[in-house]
PDB file of C-alpha atoms in Angstrom:
ATOM      1  CA  UNK A 180       4.087   5.289 -14.209  1.00  0.00           C
ATOM      2  CA  UNK A 181       5.402   7.482 -11.167  1.00  0.00           C
ATOM      3  CA  UNK A 182       8.062   5.618  -9.181  1.00  0.00           C
ATOM      4  CA  UNK A 183       8.979   8.212  -6.138  1.00  0.00           C
ATOM      5  CA  UNK A 184       7.850   5.527  -3.299  1.00  0.00           C
ATOM      6  CA  UNK A 185      10.026   2.754  -4.935  1.00  0.00           C
ATOM      7  CA  UNK A 186      13.509   4.622  -4.930  1.00  0.00           C
ATOM      8  CA  UNK A 187      12.780   7.716  -2.164  1.00  0.00           C
ATOM      9  CA  UNK A 188      14.966   6.354   0.634  1.00  0.00           C
ATOM     10  CA  UNK A 189      17.710   3.923  -0.881  1.00  0.00           C
ATOM     11  CA  UNK A 190      19.149   3.418  -4.227  1.00  0.00           C
ATOM     12  CA  UNK A 191      17.618   0.114  -4.166  1.00  0.00           C
ATOM     13  CA  UNK A 192      14.784   0.128  -4.053  1.00  0.00           C
ATOM     14  CA  UNK A 193      14.021   0.284  -7.936  1.00  0.00           C
ATOM     15  CA  UNK A 194      15.318  -3.043  -8.156  1.00  0.00           C
ATOM     16  CA  UNK A 195      12.834  -4.562  -6.158  1.00  0.00           C
ATOM     17  CA  UNK A 196      10.146  -3.767  -9.401  1.00  0.00           C
ATOM     18  CA  UNK A 197      12.438  -4.399 -12.486  1.00  0.00           C
ATOM     19  CA  UNK A 198      10.469  -7.907 -12.552  1.00  0.00           C
ATOM     20  CA  UNK A 199       6.940  -6.066 -12.272  1.00  0.00           C
ATOM     21  CA  UNK A 200       7.936  -3.382 -14.202  1.00  0.00           C
ATOM     22  CA  UNK A 201       9.581  -5.948 -17.071  1.00  0.00           C
ATOM     23  CA  UNK A 202       6.175  -7.971 -16.995  1.00  0.00           C
ATOM     24  CA  UNK A 203       4.017  -4.932 -17.464  1.00  0.00           C
ATOM     25  CA  UNK A 204       5.543  -3.710 -20.414  1.00  0.00           C
ATOM     26  CA  UNK A 205       6.226  -7.083 -21.911  1.00  0.00           C
ATOM     27  CA  UNK A 206       2.174  -8.181 -21.334  1.00  0.00           C
ATOM     28  CA  UNK A 207       0.906  -4.610 -22.542  1.00  0.00           C
ATOM     29  CA  UNK A 208       3.551  -4.065 -25.587  1.00  0.00           C
ATOM     30  CA  UNK A 209       1.413  -4.249 -28.243  1.00  0.00           C
ATOM     31  CA  UNK A 210      -0.867  -1.407 -26.651  1.00  0.00           C
ATOM     32  CA  UNK A 211       2.632   0.219 -25.796  1.00  0.00           C
ATOM     33  CA  UNK A 212       3.844   0.479 -29.573  1.00  0.00           C
ATOM     34  CA  UNK A 213       0.830   3.163 -30.012  1.00  0.00           C
ATOM     35  CA  UNK A 214       1.145   4.923 -26.560  1.00  0.00           C
ATOM     36  CA  UNK A 215       3.119   7.468 -24.802  1.00  0.00           C
ATOM     37  CA  UNK A 216       4.947   6.132 -21.985  1.00  0.00           C
ATOM     38  CA  UNK A 217       6.370   8.118 -19.211  1.00  0.00           C
ATOM     39  CA  UNK A 218       8.450   6.791 -16.454  1.00  0.00           C
ATOM     40  CA  UNK A 219       8.532   9.846 -13.387  1.00  0.00           C
ATOM     41  CA  UNK A 220      10.289  10.041 -10.495  1.00  0.00           C
ATOM     42  CA  UNK A 221      10.559  13.108  -8.022  1.00  0.00           C
ATOM     43  CA  UNK A 222      14.136  13.893  -7.178  1.00  0.00           C
ATOM     44  CA  UNK A 223      17.323  11.955  -6.550  1.00  0.00           C
ATOM     45  CA  UNK A 224      18.419  10.699  -3.089  1.00  0.00           C
ATOM     46  CA  UNK A 225      18.822  13.728  -0.894  1.00  0.00           C
ATOM     47  CA  UNK A 226      20.524  11.768   1.969  1.00  0.00           C
ATOM     48  CA  UNK A 227      23.524   9.184   2.236  1.00  0.00           C
ATOM     49  CA  UNK A 228      26.339   7.895   0.293  1.00  0.00           C
ATOM     50  CA  UNK A 229      24.909   8.141  -3.481  1.00  0.00           C
ATOM     51  CA  UNK A 230      24.038  11.826  -2.678  1.00  0.00           C
ATOM     52  CA  UNK A 231      27.517  12.244  -1.990  1.00  0.00           C
ATOM     53  CA  UNK A 232      28.810  11.349  -5.142  1.00  0.00           C
ATOM     54  CA  UNK A 233      28.592  13.447  -8.401  1.00  0.00           C
ATOM     55  CA  UNK A 234      25.954  11.814  -9.992  1.00  0.00           C
ATOM     56  CA  UNK A 235      24.048  11.866  -6.786  1.00  0.00           C
ATOM     57  CA  UNK A 236      24.280  15.911  -6.617  1.00  0.00           C
ATOM     58  CA  UNK A 237      23.599  16.150 -10.026  1.00  0.00           C
ATOM     59  CA  UNK A 238      20.095  13.978  -9.681  1.00  0.00           C
ATOM     60  CA  UNK A 239      19.223  15.704  -6.087  1.00  0.00           C
ATOM     61  CA  UNK A 240      16.680  18.042  -7.937  1.00  0.00           C
ATOM     62  CA  UNK A 241      16.522  16.734 -11.026  1.00  0.00           C
ATOM     63  CA  UNK A 242      12.886  14.263 -11.470  1.00  0.00           C
ATOM     64  CA  UNK A 243      13.751  11.026 -13.379  1.00  0.00           C
ATOM     65  CA  UNK A 244      12.126  11.195 -16.898  1.00  0.00           C
ATOM     66  CA  UNK A 245      11.845   8.730 -19.026  1.00  0.00           C
ATOM     67  CA  UNK A 246       9.307   9.026 -22.186  1.00  0.00           C
ATOM     68  CA  UNK A 247       8.943   6.142 -25.121  1.00  0.00           C
ATOM     69  CA  UNK A 248       7.160   7.499 -28.035  1.00  0.00           C
ATOM     70  CA  UNK A 249       4.299   6.222 -30.198  1.00  0.00           C
ATOM     71  CA  UNK A 250       6.491   3.819 -33.057  1.00  0.00           C
ATOM     72  CA  UNK A 251       3.903   5.328 -35.576  1.00  0.00           C
ATOM     73  CA  UNK A 252       5.310   8.996 -34.362  1.00  0.00           C
ATOM     74  CA  UNK A 253       9.376   8.317 -34.184  1.00  0.00           C
ATOM     75  CA  UNK A 254      10.098   9.110 -37.751  1.00  0.00           C
ATOM     76  CA  UNK A 255       6.969  11.029 -39.338  1.00  0.00           C
ATOM     77  CA  UNK A 256       6.679  14.334 -36.501  1.00  0.00           C
ATOM     78  CA  UNK A 257       9.586  16.185 -35.230  1.00  0.00           C
ATOM     79  CA  UNK A 258       8.338  14.718 -31.508  1.00  0.00           C
ATOM     80  CA  UNK A 259      11.871  12.590 -30.898  1.00  0.00           C
ATOM     81  CA  UNK A 260      14.333  14.939 -31.683  1.00  0.00           C
ATOM     82  CA  UNK A 261      12.540  17.938 -29.577  1.00  0.00           C
ATOM     83  CA  UNK A 262      12.973  15.463 -26.540  1.00  0.00           C
ATOM     84  CA  UNK A 263      16.616  14.118 -27.518  1.00  0.00           C
ATOM     85  CA  UNK A 264      17.237  17.923 -27.530  1.00  0.00           C
ATOM     86  CA  UNK A 265      15.203  18.802 -24.263  1.00  0.00           C
ATOM     87  CA  UNK A 266      16.943  15.541 -22.377  1.00  0.00           C
ATOM     88  CA  UNK A 267      20.382  18.131 -22.494  1.00  0.00           C
ATOM     89  CA  UNK A 268      18.825  20.887 -20.239  1.00  0.00           C
ATOM     90  CA  UNK A 269      17.751  21.203 -16.784  1.00  0.00           C
ATOM     91  CA  UNK A 270      14.000  20.132 -16.636  1.00  0.00           C
ATOM     92  CA  UNK A 271      11.328  20.018 -14.522  1.00  0.00           C
ATOM     93  CA  UNK A 272       7.394  18.765 -14.108  1.00  0.00           C
ATOM     94  CA  UNK A 273       6.318  22.067 -15.206  1.00  0.00           C
ATOM     95  CA  UNK A 274       8.323  20.832 -18.813  1.00  0.00           C
ATOM     96  CA  UNK A 275       6.484  18.012 -18.336  1.00  0.00           C
ATOM     97  CA  UNK A 276       3.253  19.224 -18.267  1.00  0.00           C
ATOM     98  CA  UNK A 277       4.127  21.079 -21.101  1.00  0.00           C
ATOM     99  CA  UNK A 278       5.327  17.816 -22.826  1.00  0.00           C
ATOM    100  CA  UNK A 279       1.882  16.341 -22.104  1.00  0.00           C
ATOM    101  CA  UNK A 280      -0.178  19.305 -23.408  1.00  0.00           C
ATOM    102  CA  UNK A 281       2.207  19.786 -26.800  1.00  0.00           C
ATOM    103  CA  UNK A 282       1.456  16.103 -27.055  1.00  0.00           C
ATOM    104  CA  UNK A 283      -1.993  16.257 -27.293  1.00  0.00           C
ATOM    105  CA  UNK A 284      -1.696  19.834 -29.225  1.00  0.00           C
ATOM    106  CA  UNK A 285       0.243  17.310 -31.682  1.00  0.00           C
ATOM    107  CA  UNK A 286      -2.419  14.521 -31.955  1.00  0.00           C
ATOM    108  CA  UNK A 287      -5.540  16.556 -32.404  1.00  0.00           C
ATOM    109  CA  UNK A 288      -3.448  17.531 -35.825  1.00  0.00           C
ATOM    110  CA  UNK A 289      -2.803  14.284 -36.706  1.00  0.00           C
ATOM    111  CA  UNK A 290      -6.529  13.645 -36.019  1.00  0.00           C
ATOM    112  CA  UNK A 291      -5.218  10.738 -33.483  1.00  0.00           C
ATOM    113  CA  UNK A 292      -7.865   7.753 -33.646  1.00  0.00           C
ATOM    114  CA  UNK A 293      -8.782   6.530 -30.475  1.00  0.00           C
ATOM    115  CA  UNK A 294      -8.650   2.450 -30.123  1.00  0.00           C
ATOM    116  CA  UNK A 295     -11.902   2.605 -28.242  1.00  0.00           C
ATOM    117  CA  UNK A 296     -14.201   3.183 -30.577  1.00  0.00           C
ATOM    118  CA  UNK A 297     -17.098   2.821 -30.238  1.00  0.00           C
ATOM    119  CA  UNK A 298     -16.813   1.881 -26.929  1.00  0.00           C
ATOM    120  CA  UNK A 299     -18.465   3.619 -23.888  1.00  0.00           C
ATOM    121  CA  UNK A 300     -16.908   4.814 -21.104  1.00  0.00           C
ATOM    122  CA  UNK A 301     -18.248   5.489 -17.538  1.00  0.00           C
ATOM    123  CA  UNK A 302     -17.813   6.663 -13.593  1.00  0.00           C
ATOM    124  CA  UNK A 303     -19.446   4.618 -11.155  1.00  0.00           C
ATOM    125  CA  UNK A 304     -19.999   6.085  -7.553  1.00  0.00           C
ATOM    126  CA  UNK A 305     -20.899   3.113  -5.255  1.00  0.00           C
ATOM    127  CA  UNK A 306     -21.759   3.947  -1.451  1.00  0.00           C
ATOM    128  CA  UNK A 307     -22.088   1.372   1.038  1.00  0.00           C
ATOM    129  CA  UNK A 308     -24.773   1.119   3.884  1.00  0.00           C
ATOM    130  CA  UNK A 309     -23.941   1.459   7.222  1.00  0.00           C
ATOM    131  CA  UNK A 310     -21.763   0.274   9.350  1.00  0.00           C
ATOM    132  CA  UNK A 311     -18.613   1.009   6.637  1.00  0.00           C
ATOM    133  CA  UNK A 312     -20.780   3.823   4.580  1.00  0.00           C
ATOM    134  CA  UNK A 313     -17.729   3.319   2.502  1.00  0.00           C
ATOM    135  CA  UNK A 314     -17.843   5.713  -0.890  1.00  0.00           C
ATOM    136  CA  UNK A 315     -16.198   4.605  -3.860  1.00  0.00           C
ATOM    137  CA  UNK A 316     -15.260   5.467  -7.643  1.00  0.00           C
ATOM    138  CA  UNK A 317     -14.207   4.123 -10.193  1.00  0.00           C
ATOM    139  CA  UNK A 318     -14.213   4.136 -14.277  1.00  0.00           C
ATOM    140  CA  UNK A 319     -15.677   1.024 -16.508  1.00  0.00           C
ATOM    141  CA  UNK A 320     -15.996   0.573 -20.116  1.00  0.00           C
ATOM    142  CA  UNK A 321     -18.453  -1.185 -21.822  1.00  0.00           C
ATOM    143  CA  UNK A 322     -17.410  -2.351 -25.470  1.00  0.00           C
ATOM    144  CA  UNK A 323     -19.840  -5.202 -27.534  1.00  0.00           C
ATOM    145  CA  UNK A 324     -22.116  -6.170 -24.028  1.00  0.00           C
ATOM    146  CA  UNK A 325     -19.342  -6.543 -21.968  1.00  0.00           C
ATOM    147  CA  UNK A 326     -17.856  -4.176 -18.932  1.00  0.00           C
ATOM    148  CA  UNK A 327     -14.286  -3.733 -17.882  1.00  0.00           C
ATOM    149  CA  UNK A 328     -13.141  -2.082 -14.717  1.00  0.00           C
ATOM    150  CA  UNK A 329      -9.836   0.079 -16.219  1.00  0.00           C
ATOM    151  CA  UNK A 330      -7.766   1.180 -13.359  1.00  0.00           C
ATOM    152  CA  UNK A 331      -8.297   1.004  -9.915  1.00  0.00           C
ATOM    153  CA  UNK A 332     -11.263   1.081  -7.807  1.00  0.00           C
ATOM    154  CA  UNK A 333     -10.645   4.276  -5.470  1.00  0.00           C
ATOM    155  CA  UNK A 334     -11.750   4.455  -1.885  1.00  0.00           C
ATOM    156  CA  UNK A 335     -13.148   8.373  -1.663  1.00  0.00           C
ATOM    157  CA  UNK A 336     -14.427   9.141   1.916  1.00  0.00           C
ATOM    158  CA  UNK A 337     -12.124   8.318   4.832  1.00  0.00           C
ATOM    159  CA  UNK A 338     -12.362   5.158   6.592  1.00  0.00           C
ATOM    160  CA  UNK A 339      -9.861   6.337   9.602  1.00  0.00           C
ATOM    161  CA  UNK A 340      -9.134   3.427  11.862  1.00  0.00           C
ATOM    162  CA  UNK A 341     -12.252   1.127  10.651  1.00  0.00           C
ATOM    163  CA  UNK A 342      -9.424  -1.078   8.837  1.00  0.00           C
ATOM    164  CA  UNK A 343      -6.914  -1.744  11.483  1.00  0.00           C
ATOM    165  CA  UNK A 344      -7.355  -5.670  11.506  1.00  0.00           C
ATOM    166  CA  UNK A 345      -5.227  -5.585   8.208  1.00  0.00           C
ATOM    167  CA  UNK A 346      -2.219  -5.068   7.063  1.00  0.00           C
ATOM    168  CA  UNK A 347      -2.556  -4.883   3.514  1.00  0.00           C
ATOM    169  CA  UNK A 348      -2.458  -1.178   2.132  1.00  0.00           C
ATOM    170  CA  UNK A 349      -4.077  -2.866  -1.472  1.00  0.00           C
ATOM    171  CA  UNK A 350      -7.111  -4.100   1.195  1.00  0.00           C
ATOM    172  CA  UNK A 351      -7.211  -1.247   3.686  1.00  0.00           C
ATOM    173  CA  UNK A 352      -9.770   0.711   1.656  1.00  0.00           C
ATOM    174  CA  UNK A 353     -12.450  -2.308   1.342  1.00  0.00           C
ATOM    175  CA  UNK A 354     -12.520  -3.846   4.768  1.00  0.00           C
ATOM    176  CA  UNK A 355     -14.643  -2.838   8.094  1.00  0.00           C
ATOM    177  CA  UNK A 356     -13.229  -5.072  10.354  1.00  0.00           C
ATOM    178  CA  UNK A 357     -16.004  -6.643  12.260  1.00  0.00           C
ATOM    179  CA  UNK A 358     -14.104  -6.178  15.829  1.00  0.00           C
ATOM    180  CA  UNK A 359     -14.171  -2.543  16.204  1.00  0.00           C
ATOM    181  CA  UNK A 360     -12.593  -2.828  19.859  1.00  0.00           C
ATOM    182  CA  UNK A 361      -9.199  -3.265  19.127  1.00  0.00           C
ATOM    183  CA  UNK A 362      -8.020   0.429  20.859  1.00  0.00           C
ATOM    184  CA  UNK A 363      -6.456   1.507  17.596  1.00  0.00           C
ATOM    185  CA  UNK A 364      -3.931  -1.465  17.781  1.00  0.00           C
ATOM    186  CA  UNK A 365      -2.871  -2.132  14.107  1.00  0.00           C
ATOM    187  CA  UNK A 366      -2.556  -5.812  12.856  1.00  0.00           C
ATOM    188  CA  UNK A 367       1.029  -7.415  13.340  1.00  0.00           C
ATOM    189  CA  UNK A 368       2.346  -9.174  10.284  1.00  0.00           C
ATOM    190  CA  UNK A 369       2.638 -12.854  11.752  1.00  0.00           C
ATOM    191  CA  UNK A 370       6.193 -14.822  10.837  1.00  0.00           C
ATOM    192  CA  UNK A 371       6.076 -17.769   9.155  1.00  0.00           C
ATOM    193  CA  UNK A 372       6.734 -21.230  10.684  1.00  0.00           C
TER     194      UNK A 372
END
C-alpha cells in the first residue's frame, strides 16, 4: 500500500484514512496472516510547521516504510531480525526493492505454496466502440467456474475532456458524457440544501 497522496501536503491527511485502513486490515486479516504487507510513503513533509521540528527534519528525506511478514515466517526464518536491524539504518526505496527481491528468493527456497492452486489467472483487455473508444485492462481469476476481478480495472488510453461532466476521479475513466459541448468546463460540486 503506497500512501503518498494522503499525507503529502498535510500531517493530518492520514487520519482521514484511519477507518478505511482499519476496516481493510480487519476484513482481510486471515489472508494477511500469510502475506507480506508493505505500507510505503515517498518522503516526509517538505514545508510547514512539522518540517521545522527535529522529527520533521529527519523525516523529510526518509521514506515511511512499515512491513508485516507472515506469521509462519516470524520464528522460522531470519527475515524479521534482518528487517529490525535494517530499520536502524538509512533506507531508500532501492532498499525496499532489494528486500522484495530477497523475499521472493527466500520463498522459492521455502517452496512456498500459493493459495490459488488450481485457479486460472487472465489479463483481460476490452476496447469500446465509438464514440468513446475507451480501452481497459484488468485481471480476473477463474476458480471452480467462478470469475473474480482482481484489483482495479484500469483505463489504458487517454480520455481527455470527454468525462468533464463528472467529478468522481474513480468514475471519470469509465464516463463518456452525452454533452461534449461544455467547452472544457468541469462539473462543479453542488452543495446540499
